[in-house]
Short mmCIF file of C-alpha atoms in Angstrom, two decimals:
data_model
loop_
_atom_site.label_atom_id
_atom_site.label_comp_id
_atom_site.label_asym_id
_atom_site.label_seq_id
_atom_site.Cartn_x
_atom_site.Cartn_y
_atom_site.Cartn_z
CA MET A 24 72.08 -37.49 59.71
CA ALA A 25 70.41 -34.39 59.12
CA GLU A 26 72.30 -34.25 55.50
CA ILE A 27 70.87 -37.76 54.84
CA VAL A 28 67.35 -36.72 56.17
CA ALA A 29 67.68 -33.19 53.88
CA PHE A 30 69.31 -34.44 50.78
CA VAL A 31 68.29 -38.10 50.66
CA LEU A 32 65.04 -38.95 52.42
CA MET A 33 63.28 -36.02 51.75
CA PRO A 34 64.07 -35.81 47.72
CA VAL A 35 62.93 -40.31 47.59
CA ALA A 36 59.80 -39.13 49.93
CA PHE A 37 59.17 -36.68 47.36
CA MET A 38 59.42 -38.15 44.16
CA PHE A 39 57.56 -41.47 45.64
CA ALA A 40 54.95 -39.12 46.59
CA LEU A 41 54.60 -36.97 42.91
CA GLY A 42 54.61 -40.43 41.11
CA ALA A 43 51.84 -41.12 43.51
CA TYR A 44 50.11 -37.78 42.38
CA LEU A 45 50.87 -38.21 38.68
CA PRO A 46 47.95 -40.71 37.75
CA PHE A 47 45.15 -38.03 39.34
CA VAL A 48 46.59 -35.16 37.43
CA PRO A 49 44.46 -35.89 34.52
CA VAL A 50 41.37 -36.12 36.69
CA ILE A 51 42.10 -33.16 38.11
CA ALA A 52 43.05 -31.11 35.22
CA ALA A 53 40.09 -32.28 33.76
CA LEU A 54 37.64 -31.57 36.80
CA ARG A 55 39.19 -28.03 36.83
CA GLY A 56 38.50 -27.74 33.23
CA LEU A 57 34.90 -28.37 33.49
CA ALA A 58 34.70 -26.42 35.85
CA LEU A 59 35.70 -23.38 34.15
CA VAL A 60 33.42 -24.28 30.91
CA VAL A 61 30.87 -24.59 33.24
CA GLN A 62 31.44 -20.92 34.80
CA LEU A 63 32.34 -19.52 31.36
CA LEU A 64 28.64 -21.17 30.09
CA THR A 65 26.81 -19.93 33.19
CA ARG A 66 28.01 -16.32 32.46
CA HIS A 67 27.30 -16.38 29.00
CA GLY A 68 23.56 -17.69 30.35
CA GLN A 69 23.35 -14.84 32.58
CA ALA A 70 24.23 -12.40 30.01
CA LEU A 71 21.75 -13.90 27.75
CA VAL A 72 18.89 -13.39 30.40
CA GLY A 73 20.38 -9.79 31.39
CA VAL A 74 20.19 -8.83 28.00
CA MET A 75 16.89 -10.39 26.77
CA TYR A 76 14.84 -10.04 29.73
CA ARG A 77 16.40 -7.78 32.54
CA ARG A 78 17.70 -5.21 29.80
CA THR A 79 19.52 -3.09 32.79
CA PRO A 80 22.42 -0.81 32.12
CA GLU A 81 25.33 -3.27 32.90
CA PHE A 82 24.24 -5.21 30.11
CA ARG A 83 23.75 -2.90 27.41
CA THR A 84 26.72 -2.13 24.95
CA LEU A 85 24.89 -0.55 21.79
CA PRO A 86 22.28 1.88 21.94
CA PRO A 87 19.02 0.74 21.77
CA TYR A 88 16.01 1.43 18.94
CA ARG A 89 14.75 4.48 20.93
CA PRO A 90 11.11 5.87 19.11
CA GLN A 91 11.82 9.36 19.85
CA ASP A 92 14.93 8.74 17.47
CA GLU A 93 13.03 6.86 14.77
CA GLU A 94 11.54 8.70 11.40
CA VAL A 95 8.17 7.23 12.54
CA LYS A 96 7.92 7.55 16.37
CA ALA A 97 6.78 4.02 17.30
CA TYR A 98 8.70 0.97 19.04
CA ARG A 99 10.20 -1.59 16.48
CA ASN A 100 9.31 -4.76 16.02
CA TYR A 101 11.70 -7.23 17.88
CA PHE A 102 12.54 -8.77 14.18
CA PHE A 103 13.10 -5.94 12.74
CA GLY A 104 16.39 -4.72 14.38
CA PRO A 105 16.27 -5.25 17.89
CA GLY A 106 16.91 -8.69 17.87
CA PHE A 107 20.29 -8.95 16.28
CA ARG A 108 21.01 -5.87 18.31
CA ASP A 109 20.75 -7.99 21.38
CA LEU A 110 22.73 -11.27 19.49
CA ARG A 111 25.81 -8.50 19.18
CA GLN A 112 25.28 -7.13 22.84
CA LEU A 113 25.34 -11.03 23.89
CA PHE A 114 28.23 -11.44 22.11
CA THR A 115 30.14 -8.53 22.93
CA LEU A 116 29.19 -9.30 26.48
CA THR A 117 30.40 -13.04 26.54
CA CYS A 118 33.62 -12.16 24.74
CA ARG A 119 34.40 -9.95 27.68
CA SER A 120 32.78 -12.44 30.10
CA TYR A 121 35.90 -14.71 28.59
CA ALA A 122 38.65 -12.98 29.08
CA THR A 123 37.83 -11.81 32.31
CA THR A 124 36.77 -15.16 33.64
CA VAL A 125 39.92 -17.35 31.92
CA GLY A 126 42.23 -14.21 33.30
CA ASP A 127 40.79 -14.32 37.32
CA SER A 128 41.08 -18.00 37.31
CA PHE A 129 44.63 -17.94 36.44
CA ARG A 130 45.80 -15.13 38.30
CA ALA A 131 43.98 -16.73 41.56
CA VAL A 132 45.98 -19.90 40.80
CA THR A 133 49.12 -18.06 40.47
CA SER A 134 48.24 -16.20 43.97
CA GLY A 135 47.01 -19.50 45.82
CA GLN A 136 49.85 -21.84 44.25
CA PHE A 137 53.16 -19.46 43.62
CA VAL A 138 52.96 -16.32 44.90
CA ALA A 139 51.68 -16.85 48.31
CA PRO A 140 50.66 -20.66 48.89
CA ALA A 141 49.50 -21.27 52.16
CA ARG A 142 51.44 -24.67 52.37
CA THR A 143 54.81 -25.80 51.61
CA ARG A 144 55.45 -24.65 47.29
CA ALA A 145 56.74 -28.73 47.14
CA LEU A 146 53.33 -29.22 47.41
CA THR A 147 51.42 -26.26 45.61
CA VAL A 148 53.78 -26.18 42.69
CA PRO A 149 52.68 -29.09 41.32
CA TYR A 150 49.23 -28.86 42.23
CA GLY A 151 49.27 -25.07 41.09
CA LEU A 152 50.79 -26.71 37.50
CA THR A 153 47.76 -29.83 37.26
CA LEU A 154 45.14 -25.97 37.53
CA TYR A 155 47.17 -24.63 34.83
CA LEU A 156 46.65 -27.42 32.88
CA GLY A 157 42.83 -27.64 33.70
CA LEU A 158 42.49 -23.77 33.23
CA CYS A 159 44.37 -24.42 30.03
CA LEU A 160 41.88 -27.03 28.85
CA GLY A 161 38.83 -25.18 30.02
CA THR A 162 40.12 -22.18 28.06
CA VAL A 163 40.12 -24.16 24.99
CA LEU A 164 37.28 -26.39 24.72
CA ALA A 165 34.83 -23.27 25.75
CA PRO A 166 34.81 -21.25 22.85
CA PRO A 167 33.53 -23.62 20.82
CA LEU A 168 30.18 -24.69 23.45
CA ILE A 169 30.00 -21.08 23.54
CA GLY A 170 30.07 -20.11 19.53
CA LEU A 171 28.20 -23.36 19.19
CA LEU A 172 25.00 -21.45 21.37
CA LEU A 173 25.66 -18.41 19.66
CA GLY A 174 25.39 -20.52 16.66
CA LEU A 175 21.80 -21.59 17.64
CA HIS A 176 20.92 -18.38 18.80
CA ALA A 177 21.86 -16.56 15.50
CA LEU A 178 20.11 -19.15 13.44
CA VAL A 179 16.88 -19.63 15.54
CA LEU A 180 16.79 -15.26 15.10
CA ALA A 181 17.52 -15.54 11.63
CA LEU A 182 14.50 -18.26 11.33
CA LEU A 183 12.05 -16.06 12.88
CA THR A 184 13.14 -13.03 11.75
CA ALA A 185 12.59 -14.50 8.36
CA GLY A 186 9.26 -16.34 9.18
CA ALA A 187 8.13 -12.50 10.99
CA ARG A 188 8.98 -10.62 7.84
CA THR A 189 7.58 -13.44 5.24
CA ILE A 190 4.13 -12.74 7.89
CA ALA A 191 4.24 -9.26 7.64
CA GLY A 192 4.76 -9.39 3.30
CA ALA A 193 2.00 -11.88 3.17
CA LEU A 194 -0.45 -9.56 5.36
CA ARG A 195 0.51 -6.75 3.17
CA ALA A 196 0.00 -8.88 0.00
CA VAL A 197 -3.72 -9.69 1.58
CA ASP A 198 -4.16 -5.72 2.61
CA ARG A 199 -3.32 -5.10 -0.96
CA ALA A 200 -5.16 -7.81 -2.34
CA ALA A 201 -8.09 -6.30 -0.33
CA LEU A 202 -7.83 -2.62 -1.61
CA TRP A 203 -7.68 -4.26 -5.34
CA MET A 204 -11.11 -5.61 -4.60
CA ARG A 205 -12.69 -3.08 -3.34
CA ARG A 206 -11.16 -1.07 -6.94
CA LEU A 207 -8.72 1.05 -4.95
CA ARG A 208 -5.81 -0.19 -6.73
CA THR A 209 -4.21 3.50 -7.17
CA GLY A 210 -5.53 4.19 -3.36
CA MET A 211 -7.95 6.29 -2.48
CA LEU A 212 -8.75 9.62 -3.27
CA CYS A 213 -8.11 13.04 -0.27
CA PRO A 214 -11.43 14.71 -0.68
CA HIS A 215 -9.47 18.11 -0.25
CA CYS A 216 -6.18 17.68 -3.13
CA PHE A 217 -8.36 15.17 -5.18
CA GLU A 218 -5.06 12.86 -5.58
CA ARG A 219 -4.93 9.32 -4.62
CA VAL A 220 -2.73 8.16 -1.61
CA PRO A 221 -1.68 4.70 -1.47
CA TYR A 222 -1.60 4.30 1.95
CA PRO A 223 -2.76 7.15 4.45
CA ALA A 224 -1.32 7.99 7.34
CA TYR A 225 -3.25 7.72 11.01
CA ASP A 226 -3.09 9.66 13.88
CA CYS A 227 -2.21 7.24 17.50
CA PRO A 228 -5.96 6.63 19.06
CA ALA A 229 -4.70 7.53 22.82
CA PRO A 230 -6.03 11.25 23.60
CA THR A 231 -3.19 12.65 24.73
CA CYS A 232 -0.99 11.61 21.75
CA ARG A 233 -1.64 12.74 18.42
CA ARG A 234 1.51 11.51 16.88
CA ARG A 235 0.57 10.86 13.52
CA HIS A 236 1.84 7.17 11.86
CA THR A 237 2.60 6.82 8.17
CA ASP A 238 2.49 3.45 6.68
CA ILE A 239 0.92 1.92 9.07
CA ARG A 240 1.05 -1.37 7.65
CA PRO A 241 2.69 -4.41 9.18
CA GLY A 242 6.56 -4.22 9.16
CA THR A 243 9.23 -2.13 10.66
CA TYR A 244 7.61 -1.24 13.76
CA GLY A 245 4.70 -4.02 13.94
CA ILE A 246 3.19 -7.04 12.39
CA PHE A 247 -0.17 -6.80 14.05
CA ARG A 248 0.08 -3.91 16.57
CA ARG A 249 2.26 -0.88 16.24
CA ARG A 250 3.06 0.46 19.80
CA CYS A 251 3.03 4.15 19.18
CA GLU A 252 6.03 6.00 21.85
CA CYS A 253 3.01 6.90 24.30
CA GLY A 254 2.93 3.05 24.90
CA ARG A 255 -0.68 2.63 22.84
CA ARG A 256 -1.48 0.04 20.38
CA MET A 257 -2.56 0.33 17.26
CA PRO A 258 -3.93 -2.10 14.51
CA THR A 259 -1.58 -2.68 11.58
CA LEU A 260 -4.17 -3.05 8.99
CA LEU A 261 -7.36 -2.34 7.56
CA MET A 262 -9.28 -5.29 8.14
CA LEU A 263 -8.11 -4.86 11.86
CA MET A 264 -9.95 -2.06 12.62
CA SER A 265 -13.31 -2.47 13.58
CA ARG A 266 -16.60 -0.39 12.44
CA ASN A 267 -16.27 1.58 15.56
CA GLY A 268 -12.67 1.96 16.38
CA ARG A 269 -11.19 3.30 13.10
CA LEU A 270 -8.52 5.45 13.19
CA GLN A 271 -8.48 9.03 11.59
CA ALA A 272 -6.73 9.16 8.06
CA TYR A 273 -5.11 12.00 6.68
CA CYS A 274 -3.18 12.49 3.25
CA THR A 275 0.02 11.52 3.28
CA LEU A 276 0.89 14.06 0.10
CA PRO A 277 3.36 17.37 1.19
CA HIS A 278 0.92 20.07 -0.02
CA CYS A 279 -2.04 18.90 1.35
CA GLY A 280 -1.90 16.64 4.90
CA LYS A 281 -5.65 17.22 5.59
CA PRO A 282 -7.88 14.74 6.72
CA MET A 283 -9.60 12.25 4.78
CA ASN A 284 -13.29 10.00 5.13
CA THR A 285 -12.44 7.69 8.45
CA ASP A 286 -13.85 4.91 5.89
CA ALA A 287 -11.26 5.50 3.40
CA GLY A 288 -10.09 2.34 2.39
CA HIS A 289 -12.25 0.10 4.08
CA MET A 290 -14.93 -0.07 0.91
CA PRO A 291 -15.09 0.76 -2.80
CA GLU A 292 -15.08 4.35 -3.73
CA VAL A 293 -17.41 5.90 -6.15
CA VAL A 294 -16.73 9.82 -7.29
CA ILE A 295 -19.32 11.57 -8.97
CA PRO A 296 -18.27 15.16 -10.38
CA LEU A 297 -21.27 17.26 -10.97
CA ILE A 298 -20.36 19.45 -14.19
CA GLY A 299 -22.37 22.76 -14.96
CA GLY A 300 -22.56 26.37 -15.39
CA GLN A 301 -22.86 29.16 -13.06
CA ALA A 302 -26.81 28.49 -11.17
CA ALA A 303 -27.43 25.84 -13.28
CA GLY A 304 -28.59 24.23 -10.23
CA LYS A 305 -25.86 22.01 -9.11
CA THR A 306 -25.45 22.43 -5.62
CA GLN A 307 -29.27 22.15 -5.16
CA LEU A 308 -29.28 18.60 -7.54
CA MET A 309 -26.86 17.33 -4.94
CA ALA A 310 -28.49 17.96 -1.95
CA ALA A 311 -31.78 16.54 -3.69
CA MET A 312 -29.95 13.34 -4.60
CA LEU A 313 -29.04 13.07 -0.79
CA LEU A 314 -32.51 13.85 0.09
CA SER A 315 -33.52 11.15 -2.48
CA LEU A 316 -31.50 8.49 -0.44
CA GLU A 317 -32.19 9.71 3.03
CA HIS A 318 -35.91 8.96 2.04
CA ALA A 319 -35.40 5.55 0.69
CA ALA A 320 -33.08 4.36 3.34
CA ALA A 321 -36.39 5.20 5.58
CA ASN A 322 -38.27 3.17 3.51
CA GLY A 323 -35.51 0.17 3.26
CA GLY A 324 -33.87 1.25 1.11
CA PRO A 325 -29.76 0.94 1.10
CA ALA A 326 -28.63 3.06 4.19
CA ILE A 327 -26.81 6.38 3.54
CA ALA A 328 -24.51 7.86 6.52
CA LEU A 329 -22.61 11.09 6.15
CA ALA A 330 -19.08 10.64 6.26
CA ASP A 331 -17.73 13.10 7.98
CA GLU A 332 -18.62 16.18 9.76
CA GLU A 333 -18.35 18.84 6.84
CA SER A 334 -20.17 17.12 5.02
CA ASP A 335 -22.95 16.17 7.54
CA ALA A 336 -23.26 19.91 8.51
CA ASN A 337 -23.65 20.99 4.78
CA TYR A 338 -26.22 18.59 3.97
CA GLN A 339 -28.64 19.97 6.98
CA VAL A 340 -28.14 23.44 5.72
CA LEU A 341 -29.29 22.41 2.03
CA ARG A 342 -31.99 19.77 3.33
CA GLU A 343 -33.73 22.80 5.02
CA VAL A 344 -33.13 25.12 1.93
CA ILE A 345 -34.74 22.51 -0.19
CA ARG A 346 -37.57 22.04 1.91
CA MET A 347 -38.57 25.10 2.04
CA ARG A 348 -37.98 25.65 -1.53
CA GLY A 349 -35.60 28.20 -1.11
CA HIS A 350 -32.31 28.97 -3.42
CA THR A 351 -29.23 27.48 -2.73
CA LEU A 352 -25.75 30.15 -1.99
CA ALA A 353 -23.71 29.66 -5.11
CA THR A 354 -20.73 27.84 -4.42
CA GLN A 355 -17.53 29.56 -4.04
CA LYS A 356 -15.22 29.73 -6.45
CA SER A 357 -12.35 27.89 -4.22
CA LEU A 358 -11.41 24.21 -4.94
CA PRO A 359 -14.23 21.97 -3.74
CA ARG A 360 -14.51 19.59 -0.79
CA ALA A 361 -16.14 16.26 -1.65
CA HIS A 362 -20.03 15.80 -0.04
CA SER A 363 -18.78 12.49 1.25
CA PHE A 364 -21.43 9.57 2.49
CA VAL A 365 -21.34 5.51 2.58
CA LEU A 366 -24.16 3.77 1.14
CA GLY A 367 -25.63 0.49 1.96
CA ARG A 368 -24.54 -2.37 4.74
CA GLY A 369 -21.87 -4.98 5.14
CA ARG A 370 -20.09 -6.15 1.88
CA SER A 371 -22.45 -3.46 -0.14
CA GLN A 372 -21.05 -0.79 1.51
CA ARG A 373 -19.55 2.17 -1.08
CA LEU A 374 -17.72 5.55 0.01
CA VAL A 375 -19.50 8.33 -2.57
CA HIS A 376 -18.03 11.44 -3.36
CA LEU A 377 -19.98 13.98 -4.73
CA PHE A 378 -18.32 17.36 -6.09
CA ASP A 379 -20.37 20.07 -6.37
CA THR A 380 -17.80 22.73 -8.41
CA ALA A 381 -18.46 26.41 -8.96
CA GLY A 382 -19.63 27.17 -12.33
CA GLU A 383 -17.41 29.63 -13.05
CA ARG A 384 -14.53 26.98 -13.37
CA PHE A 385 -16.17 25.46 -16.14
CA VAL A 386 -15.58 28.41 -18.37
CA ASP A 387 -11.94 29.06 -17.52
CA ARG A 388 -9.19 26.84 -18.53
CA ASP A 389 -6.98 27.70 -15.75
CA ASP A 390 -9.75 26.56 -13.12
CA THR A 391 -10.85 23.50 -14.70
CA ASP A 392 -6.99 22.06 -15.15
CA ALA A 393 -7.31 22.19 -11.17
CA LEU A 394 -10.54 19.68 -11.15
CA ARG A 395 -7.88 16.94 -10.24
CA TYR A 396 -11.04 14.20 -9.09
CA ALA A 397 -12.56 14.05 -12.13
CA ARG A 398 -9.62 11.44 -13.39
CA ALA A 399 -11.40 8.93 -10.59
CA ALA A 400 -14.88 8.98 -11.72
CA ARG A 401 -16.25 6.80 -14.36
CA THR A 402 -19.81 8.20 -14.00
CA PHE A 403 -19.84 12.10 -14.73
CA VAL A 404 -23.37 14.43 -14.28
CA PHE A 405 -23.97 17.14 -16.71
CA VAL A 406 -26.09 19.82 -15.09
CA LEU A 407 -27.98 21.51 -18.01
CA ASP A 408 -30.28 24.32 -17.44
CA PRO A 409 -32.36 25.03 -20.43
CA MET A 410 -32.78 28.57 -19.34
CA ALA A 411 -28.71 28.56 -20.27
CA VAL A 412 -29.59 28.15 -23.50
CA LYS A 413 -29.94 30.94 -26.20
CA ALA A 414 -33.16 29.31 -28.24
CA PHE A 415 -35.05 28.60 -25.06
CA TRP A 416 -36.22 32.24 -25.14
CA THR A 417 -36.83 32.49 -29.07
CA ALA A 418 -38.28 28.74 -30.02
CA LEU A 419 -40.81 28.04 -27.29
CA GLU A 420 -44.38 28.52 -27.50
CA PRO A 421 -46.07 29.98 -25.24
CA PRO A 422 -42.86 32.33 -25.13
CA PRO A 423 -41.37 32.06 -21.72
CA GLY A 424 -40.42 35.68 -21.20
CA PRO A 425 -43.18 37.00 -19.63
CA LEU A 426 -43.24 33.99 -17.37
CA LEU A 427 -40.02 33.82 -16.23
CA ASP A 428 -37.43 35.97 -14.82
CA ARG A 429 -33.94 35.66 -16.58
CA THR A 430 -31.92 35.95 -13.78
CA LEU A 431 -33.01 32.54 -12.25
CA GLY A 432 -31.32 30.73 -14.60
CA SER A 433 -27.82 30.45 -15.69
CA THR A 434 -26.08 32.74 -18.04
CA VAL A 435 -23.32 30.40 -19.23
CA ASP A 436 -24.04 28.57 -22.57
CA PRO A 437 -23.81 24.47 -21.90
CA GLU A 438 -22.26 24.20 -24.87
CA GLU A 439 -19.23 25.77 -23.98
CA VAL A 440 -19.01 24.40 -20.43
CA PHE A 441 -19.09 20.84 -21.71
CA ALA A 442 -16.64 21.45 -24.60
CA ARG A 443 -14.10 22.74 -22.05
CA SER A 444 -14.76 20.77 -18.84
CA VAL A 445 -14.40 17.28 -21.17
CA GLN A 446 -11.28 19.02 -22.59
CA ALA A 447 -9.80 19.32 -19.56
CA VAL A 448 -11.06 16.02 -18.29
CA ALA A 449 -9.65 13.99 -21.28
CA ALA A 450 -6.18 16.20 -20.69
CA MET A 451 -5.69 14.68 -17.23
CA GLY A 452 -6.09 11.52 -18.37
CA ALA A 453 -9.69 9.97 -17.71
CA PRO A 454 -11.11 7.22 -19.49
CA LEU A 455 -14.37 8.97 -20.98
CA GLU A 456 -14.59 6.23 -23.61
CA ARG A 457 -15.06 3.59 -20.91
CA SER A 458 -17.28 6.49 -18.66
CA ARG A 459 -21.24 7.28 -18.71
CA LEU A 460 -22.90 10.25 -18.69
CA ALA A 461 -26.25 11.41 -16.46
CA VAL A 462 -27.30 14.47 -17.94
CA ALA A 463 -29.72 16.26 -15.65
CA VAL A 464 -31.62 18.75 -17.54
CA THR A 465 -32.75 21.04 -14.11
CA LYS A 466 -35.59 22.98 -13.36
CA THR A 467 -38.40 21.16 -15.20
CA ASP A 468 -40.65 22.00 -12.27
CA LEU A 469 -40.73 25.73 -12.50
CA LEU A 470 -40.63 24.84 -16.72
CA THR A 471 -43.60 22.58 -16.33
CA GLU A 472 -45.24 24.62 -14.13
CA HIS A 473 -45.71 27.61 -16.34
CA GLY A 474 -46.35 25.31 -19.23
CA LEU A 475 -43.23 26.16 -21.12
CA VAL A 476 -42.22 21.73 -21.59
CA PRO A 477 -44.32 18.70 -21.90
CA ALA A 478 -45.66 16.75 -18.76
CA ARG A 479 -41.99 15.42 -16.79
CA ILE A 480 -41.41 12.10 -18.25
CA GLU A 481 -39.04 9.60 -17.52
CA ASP A 482 -38.09 8.64 -20.78
CA SER A 483 -34.27 9.35 -22.02
CA ASP A 484 -34.88 9.33 -25.80
CA ASP A 485 -37.82 11.92 -25.43
CA THR A 486 -35.68 13.88 -23.46
CA ARG A 487 -32.55 13.58 -25.62
CA THR A 488 -35.23 14.33 -28.66
CA TRP A 489 -36.18 17.62 -26.77
CA LEU A 490 -33.03 18.69 -26.71
CA ARG A 491 -32.09 18.07 -29.60
CA ASP A 492 -34.90 19.66 -32.03
CA VAL A 493 -36.36 22.11 -29.55
CA LEU A 494 -33.99 23.45 -27.96
CA GLY A 495 -31.03 22.63 -31.06
CA LEU A 496 -28.75 21.22 -29.20
CA ARG A 497 -28.10 18.97 -31.92
CA SER A 498 -23.64 19.56 -31.43
CA LEU A 499 -23.54 19.00 -28.08
CA VAL A 500 -25.53 16.00 -28.07
CA ARG A 501 -23.66 14.45 -30.49
CA ALA A 502 -20.38 15.14 -28.30
CA MET A 503 -21.51 13.84 -25.61
CA ASP A 504 -22.43 10.88 -27.61
CA LEU A 505 -18.71 10.96 -29.30
CA HIS A 506 -17.16 11.20 -25.92
CA PHE A 507 -18.71 8.85 -23.15
CA ARG A 508 -19.63 4.91 -23.26
CA GLU A 509 -23.47 5.35 -22.50
CA VAL A 510 -25.13 8.83 -22.00
CA ARG A 511 -28.85 9.20 -20.34
CA PHE A 512 -31.07 11.62 -20.46
CA PHE A 513 -33.30 13.03 -17.08
CA ARG A 514 -35.47 15.76 -16.23
CA THR A 515 -35.26 16.62 -12.97
CA ALA A 516 -36.77 18.75 -10.24
CA ALA A 517 -34.58 19.29 -6.96
CA VAL A 518 -37.77 19.92 -4.94
CA ALA A 519 -39.09 18.46 -1.48
CA ASP A 520 -42.64 17.83 -0.01
CA GLU A 521 -42.66 18.66 3.30
CA ARG A 522 -41.89 14.99 4.24
CA ALA A 523 -38.78 14.73 2.38
CA GLY A 524 -40.13 13.26 -0.25
CA VAL A 525 -37.87 14.35 -3.22
CA ASP A 526 -40.03 14.27 -7.08
CA ALA A 527 -40.12 10.74 -8.67
CA SER A 528 -37.64 12.15 -11.74
CA VAL A 529 -34.18 12.55 -8.72
CA THR A 530 -34.76 9.24 -7.44
CA GLY A 531 -34.52 7.43 -11.26
CA PHE A 532 -31.61 9.41 -12.16
CA VAL A 533 -30.15 8.76 -8.39
CA ASP A 534 -30.18 4.87 -9.25
CA TRP A 535 -28.82 5.23 -12.68
CA CYS A 536 -25.52 7.31 -11.33
CA LEU A 537 -25.32 4.87 -8.31
CA ARG A 538 -25.47 1.83 -10.29
CA SER A 539 -22.33 -0.27 -10.55
#
């Protein structure tokens, strides 16, 4: 009887039970496969949150973009590298999670249903085979779904990256257009090395940082704002810098690197070189020009503000010297730094650079070649001291010898200074044929006081005639007309009264020089 039960009834009962179980196999396998798919998708979501939000070490498979490793010490914009780095990390973590989850699931079935079942293997083996079938089904179905999610992630990232880079390019184009409108097509003038800087470098505004950032325009390190390594944010466009929040600009040329004017790039620039021999009165005339503008601003004219501390300090000294009717110190022969000031308000603002160069540099050809700032000028000032002309001492009536001290005048022939200067400036590529020349005849207050010249007049033609016919500078006047588009002659007196009012001749001279 035992044999009948064991070898007949039990197998028959098992076959009936197995037959009753088979209709449920697809359902159980499908459910197990679905569970595996959901489990894999959940792991993918956890990896996505970890990579994009939590950013803890267990979710890091690639080295991060660190500011200290960058050429520019700033954090990269997410769409310029970190975004696709995160995508690669997410792909790596998802692959690892897939392999781990699938392997663990098969091992759990093998252990629980085949190796160490809790019930008889007659019951667990069919169930284990069903679970195997479900796991195989889930293993096959999950990768396309995960691949679809990764593909959507990559597509969205690519679109956002393209959008971000398009916006960055558009903002750079707008910034470039703004510079073109300000007539800064080739860049901003460095007041130290006199070269055009396409775009300055800027220091981080944080008082404890001062890391220098080159080319802060929208791009790799930010679209609207750039975040420095110290965490401080800074604008990426000149138009985003407010008047009080402008950053300190620096020249980017390797041989310079010195600070530029804070207003560089925010307004059109005007370069006016003062050319003349030693002791011709260039420095005093420049100071009188600034004093005239300051006086005009106090009386309702265009506002004027010195552009940097050095220009302001130099001007304060020169202003007091002129008020006291003293003599300025001779300009040092070293390359000059521009005396810069902002003229006007709002859209009419201009950054004006006046260059006062030592007269010795206009005699030696090697020295004039260093005056690179002249390439950016479209208005030149030639300072002519009548006392430097030989005919002045021989042709005038009464003779000036007994009345004037020769040491008060320049000792360099104006024709020699002009010829060398024009030759050097033309060799640098300055378009003299499209430039204007203001000829400032200096020290006319002293000459008028002693009756050596007619009463001061404003007419340019009369001054031209006096230089040409009385002082015999016919060839010099002809050379000026030949080289420049427009030449205007002025008799100037770089003096001021006690109320800081300068001579009227300087006012007209300044207005013409700054005329657009």
